[in-house]
Amino acid sequence: MNVAKSGYRVFSANSSVACTELAKKITERLGVELGKSVVFQESNRETRVDVKESVRGQTIFIIQTIPRDVNTAIMELLVMAYALKTSCAKNIIGVIPYFPYSKQCKMRKRGSIVCKLLASMLAKAGLTHIITMDLHQKEIQGFFSFPVDNLRASPFLIQYIQEEIPDYRNAIIVAKSPAAAKRAQSYAERLRLGLAVIHGEAQCSESDMADGRHSPPCVRNTTGHTGLELPLMMAKEKPPITVVGDVGGRIAIIVDDIIDDVGDFVAAAEILKERGAYKIYIMATHGLLSADAPRLIEESAIDEVRTSKLVILVMSILSRVEAMLISNIYVCLNSPLLYQ
């Protein structure tokens, strides 16, 4: 494909191995060259971006993976988007497989909704469109003032379950918390499998202790009008960790969007083993695995963890920019979906 006549460019927002590999796969698929730019950190850790070619009137795709240094990656994306905007790019599309700060999409005590702040910053920097995968909450799309393509990894994870897990018909889909039940239910319905939900104190990663519902004092307020008493504010007490559903003699498949801090997954695996599950899988789109998560998984009752290695394939550029994001399950190298 002739780059000069294609009307678009693909740029990498950093030089990390993951981002470079992703950008290379995209450009190879499209038959174009990667846009020429330099992204680096000054000695004082400021981010500098130099675009080395004209982008005037072009549609630009910025590929940005999120490494361990999340805040630096965000600044790289913002600075590159602004550099392209001031260079008169027509459209600037961010391809961000894992959208950072997506867990901070609700108000917690006297904190802030950081995901909304990031959406506003990206719009101000010049982005006009985002392609991402499996946002932590679908409602995050409402934070943006421009279109967001929130694509799904579930078809590829479901295919992996069907093709690679022996006797998957004897499996049961497990939600590690009531909050994850809707996602788990979707998997269970498409696989025609049963559903179990883990409920209780030990597994809840987004604790109610953090959302402000415990902040009022547990006393009666008798001030004000005589004879008017407000109800006593009672602190919630969660029951001990338990499983709603029969997992005895079954394969337990825990599904979620993100694996980061794995304490709740480890606790879920332990209770599932106690209830009779003989094998435990974890399926997720984004395998962040921060801190000592790999060691904790190795030492736990979890048998296997499957996450997706995200690959963006730009399928066609017609009168409108059309892109599709697909998930390459990196442990399934023989999957025909990897080459479509």
XYZ file of C-alpha atoms in Angstrom:
340
model
C 0.000 0.000 0.000
C 1.290 3.426 -0.892
C 1.670 5.338 2.340
C 1.500 8.710 0.633
C -1.934 7.884 -0.847
C -3.382 5.969 2.082
C -4.414 9.054 4.030
C -3.308 7.708 7.391
C -0.212 6.993 9.466
C 0.535 4.689 12.370
C 2.801 5.947 15.169
C 4.142 4.258 18.267
C 3.891 6.352 21.431
C 6.903 4.758 23.115
C 9.858 2.477 22.433
C 8.978 -0.309 24.870
C 9.125 -3.873 23.580
C 5.359 -4.406 23.884
C 4.428 -1.188 22.097
C 7.020 -1.657 19.349
C 5.881 -5.242 18.732
C 2.236 -4.192 18.589
C 2.960 -1.324 16.178
C 5.051 -3.646 13.996
C 2.227 -6.177 13.708
C -0.220 -3.466 12.727
C 1.983 -1.919 10.058
C 2.891 -5.326 8.638
C -0.784 -6.183 8.366
C -1.533 -2.895 6.636
C 1.523 -2.945 4.406
C 2.645 0.508 5.526
C 5.686 1.879 7.262
C 5.647 2.960 10.891
C 5.501 6.732 11.267
C 8.798 8.396 12.048
C 8.906 9.934 15.503
C 11.133 10.075 18.566
C 9.748 9.717 22.083
C 12.181 10.059 24.969
C 12.644 11.282 28.515
C 14.802 14.315 29.291
C 17.350 14.115 32.098
C 14.763 15.710 34.412
C 12.185 13.031 33.363
C 10.154 15.376 31.175
C 8.630 13.689 28.111
C 9.659 14.981 24.707
C 8.149 13.994 21.349
C 9.529 14.898 17.932
C 7.442 14.005 14.863
C 9.841 13.498 11.957
C 7.416 13.689 9.018
C 4.446 15.713 7.806
C 1.037 14.609 9.064
C -0.981 17.520 7.682
C -4.495 16.414 6.745
C -3.777 12.801 7.709
C -5.652 10.399 9.987
C -3.218 9.246 12.673
C -3.305 6.095 14.787
C -1.249 6.301 17.984
C -0.402 2.898 19.449
C 0.140 3.025 23.203
C 0.482 0.080 25.522
C 0.560 0.732 29.247
C 3.768 -0.525 30.917
C 4.526 -0.567 34.624
C 5.154 3.183 34.630
C 1.542 4.147 33.943
C 1.901 7.897 34.414
C 4.843 8.167 32.003
C 2.852 6.247 29.386
C -0.061 8.665 29.798
C 2.212 11.674 29.336
C 3.753 10.098 26.222
C 0.281 9.676 24.743
C -0.818 13.195 25.673
C 2.334 14.887 24.382
C 2.327 12.909 21.120
C -1.372 13.633 20.522
C -0.799 17.344 21.113
C 2.259 17.337 18.829
C 0.179 15.759 16.050
C -2.679 18.176 16.676
C -0.396 21.195 16.352
C 1.041 19.601 13.192
C -2.447 19.806 11.629
C -3.384 16.117 11.681
C -6.990 15.627 10.570
C -7.987 12.855 13.020
C -6.018 11.395 15.924
C -7.092 7.926 17.040
C -5.614 6.386 20.172
C -5.261 2.597 20.203
C -5.027 1.761 23.913
C -5.673 -1.943 24.613
C -5.765 -1.464 28.396
C -7.212 1.874 29.462
C -5.406 3.057 32.622
C -7.190 4.314 35.744
C -10.334 2.465 34.629
C -10.830 1.100 38.146
C -11.072 4.670 39.455
C -14.390 5.284 37.730
C -16.506 5.718 40.882
C -16.472 8.207 43.713
C -14.798 6.817 46.837
C -15.121 8.865 50.002
C -13.490 12.242 49.333
C -11.478 11.057 46.360
C -12.159 11.749 42.696
C -13.212 9.993 39.500
C -9.762 9.932 37.921
C -10.959 8.072 34.821
C -13.147 11.071 33.934
C -10.168 13.398 34.412
C -8.055 11.276 32.052
C -10.819 11.269 29.427
C -10.953 15.076 29.551
C -7.154 15.332 29.265
C -7.092 13.085 26.179
C -9.786 15.171 24.485
C -7.954 18.398 25.302
C -4.693 16.971 23.920
C -6.350 16.400 20.547
C -7.565 12.805 20.411
C -10.756 12.395 18.372
C -11.372 8.655 18.818
C -10.208 5.778 21.035
C -10.052 2.051 20.378
C -9.739 -0.015 23.542
C -10.751 -3.400 24.876
C -12.866 -4.529 27.816
C -13.197 -1.351 29.837
C -13.605 -2.081 33.538
C -17.107 -0.570 33.336
C -18.963 0.035 30.080
C -20.266 3.313 31.463
C -16.738 4.764 31.204
C -17.535 5.474 27.544
C -19.826 8.253 28.770
C -16.825 10.140 30.191
C -15.562 10.932 26.697
C -16.672 13.712 24.390
C -15.642 11.685 21.318
C -16.372 8.124 20.058
C -14.961 5.127 21.946
C -14.787 1.608 20.512
C -14.903 -0.766 23.471
C -14.147 -4.124 21.878
C -14.426 -7.557 23.482
C -11.992 -10.374 24.132
C -14.710 -12.770 25.285
C -15.211 -14.556 21.904
C -11.561 -15.584 21.887
C -11.501 -16.585 25.546
C -14.643 -18.636 24.980
C -13.054 -20.330 21.989
C -10.026 -21.162 24.129
C -12.267 -22.742 26.766
C -14.061 -24.847 24.161
C -10.936 -26.003 22.346
C -8.262 -26.244 25.026
C -9.941 -27.214 28.314
C -10.611 -30.974 28.392
C -14.135 -31.899 29.460
C -15.178 -28.245 29.617
C -18.809 -29.404 29.662
C -18.132 -30.417 33.264
C -17.037 -26.868 34.090
C -18.833 -24.102 35.949
C -18.273 -20.372 35.441
C -17.420 -18.559 38.667
C -17.760 -14.880 39.568
C -15.213 -13.996 42.251
C -17.580 -11.360 43.657
C -21.210 -10.309 43.182
C -19.924 -7.324 41.165
C -18.463 -9.739 38.597
C -21.633 -11.830 38.319
C -22.959 -10.091 35.205
C -19.766 -10.781 33.234
C -19.690 -14.385 34.453
C -23.343 -14.853 33.548
C -22.593 -13.764 29.973
C -19.873 -16.431 29.678
C -22.089 -19.089 31.277
C -24.985 -18.421 28.910
C -22.825 -18.566 25.790
C -21.054 -21.737 26.926
C -24.291 -23.324 28.211
C -22.691 -23.879 31.615
C -23.749 -23.331 35.212
C -22.904 -20.250 37.273
C -21.502 -19.873 40.777
C -20.875 -16.663 42.718
C -18.418 -16.167 45.565
C -19.693 -13.888 48.287
C -18.159 -12.743 51.536
C -15.506 -10.659 53.228
C -12.224 -12.211 52.097
C -12.607 -11.777 48.332
C -13.916 -8.224 47.858
C -11.193 -6.112 46.203
C -13.323 -2.950 45.907
C -14.284 -2.849 49.559
C -17.307 -1.003 50.815
C -14.992 0.381 53.479
C -13.558 2.607 50.759
C -16.744 4.067 49.313
C -17.820 6.318 52.175
C -20.757 4.287 53.430
C -19.012 3.791 56.786
C -18.090 7.453 57.237
C -21.221 8.656 59.140
C -20.890 8.023 62.877
C -23.064 5.244 64.282
C -24.983 7.555 66.637
C -28.427 9.052 66.648
C -28.655 12.696 65.686
C -31.142 14.363 68.017
C -30.320 17.962 67.129
C -32.833 20.110 65.321
C -36.577 19.821 65.690
C -37.884 18.267 68.862
C -39.262 14.790 68.334
C -37.435 14.293 65.014
C -34.817 11.563 65.107
C -32.781 10.300 62.186
C -32.428 6.524 61.791
C -29.350 4.956 63.355
C -26.588 4.437 60.770
C -25.609 0.773 61.018
C -22.286 -0.412 59.644
C -22.557 -3.258 57.160
C -21.084 -6.619 58.097
C -20.310 -9.057 55.338
C -20.747 -12.774 55.919
C -17.777 -15.167 55.832
C -16.603 -16.073 52.353
C -18.906 -18.621 50.768
C -19.900 -20.021 47.384
C -23.401 -19.688 45.980
C -23.677 -22.671 43.647
C -22.430 -26.241 43.466
C -18.794 -26.603 42.358
C -18.168 -30.082 43.766
C -16.464 -32.375 41.249
C -16.402 -29.597 38.629
C -13.825 -27.521 36.753
C -14.070 -23.957 38.075
C -13.411 -21.173 35.549
C -13.117 -17.729 37.132
C -13.659 -14.939 34.582
C -12.824 -11.263 34.972
C -11.519 -8.324 32.965
C -8.328 -7.563 34.932
C -5.837 -9.640 36.911
C -3.712 -7.244 38.927
C -3.516 -7.742 42.676
C -4.317 -11.436 42.912
C -5.257 -11.734 46.592
C -8.969 -12.072 45.822
C -8.295 -14.666 43.100
C -6.128 -16.696 45.480
C -8.817 -16.563 48.195
C -11.446 -17.584 45.652
C -9.346 -20.542 44.498
C -8.900 -21.759 48.068
C -12.608 -21.753 48.833
C -13.388 -23.444 45.502
C -10.906 -26.221 46.296
C -12.489 -26.628 49.720
C -15.902 -26.957 48.065
C -14.717 -29.744 45.784
C -13.579 -28.133 42.515
C -10.805 -30.317 41.131
C -9.275 -27.819 38.711
C -9.307 -24.023 38.675
C -8.731 -21.749 35.691
C -8.651 -17.959 35.595
C -9.574 -16.186 32.357
C -9.088 -12.449 31.910
C -8.408 -9.897 29.212
C -5.752 -7.796 30.927
C -2.999 -9.586 32.831
C -1.279 -6.775 34.723
C 0.067 -9.048 37.490
C 1.606 -6.289 39.591
C 4.131 -6.711 42.406
C 4.559 -10.338 43.490
C 1.386 -11.588 41.780
C 3.161 -14.331 39.745
C 4.659 -15.839 42.897
C 1.335 -15.755 44.737
C -0.371 -17.513 41.830
C 2.374 -20.157 41.704
C 1.931 -20.889 45.409
C -1.878 -20.907 45.296
C -4.514 -23.495 44.430
C -4.884 -21.948 40.951
C -4.021 -24.448 38.219
C -3.775 -22.142 35.206
C -4.105 -18.457 34.344
C -4.967 -17.362 30.815
C -4.781 -13.727 29.772
C -4.861 -12.144 26.362
C -2.024 -10.618 24.429
C -3.734 -7.766 22.663
C -3.104 -7.284 18.965
C -4.730 -4.590 16.893
C -5.428 -5.391 13.274
C -6.587 -2.491 11.171
C -8.727 -4.394 8.702
C -9.641 -1.726 6.186
C -9.431 1.993 5.567
C -12.330 3.091 3.390
C -14.135 6.413 3.242
C -14.271 6.143 7.039
C -11.621 4.801 9.382
C -12.594 1.257 10.328
C -10.535 -0.702 12.846
C -11.006 -3.941 14.704
C -9.188 -4.993 17.834
C -8.748 -8.719 18.343
C -7.320 -10.676 21.219
C -4.478 -13.103 20.654
C -4.401 -15.625 23.471
C -0.666 -15.929 23.749
C -0.778 -19.476 25.052
C -2.809 -20.641 22.040
C -0.311 -20.200 19.237
C -2.167 -22.705 17.047
C -5.432 -20.753 17.126
C -6.539 -19.885 13.568
C -7.908 -16.580 14.873
C -4.372 -15.281 15.252
C -3.919 -15.180 11.513
C -7.275 -13.845 10.371
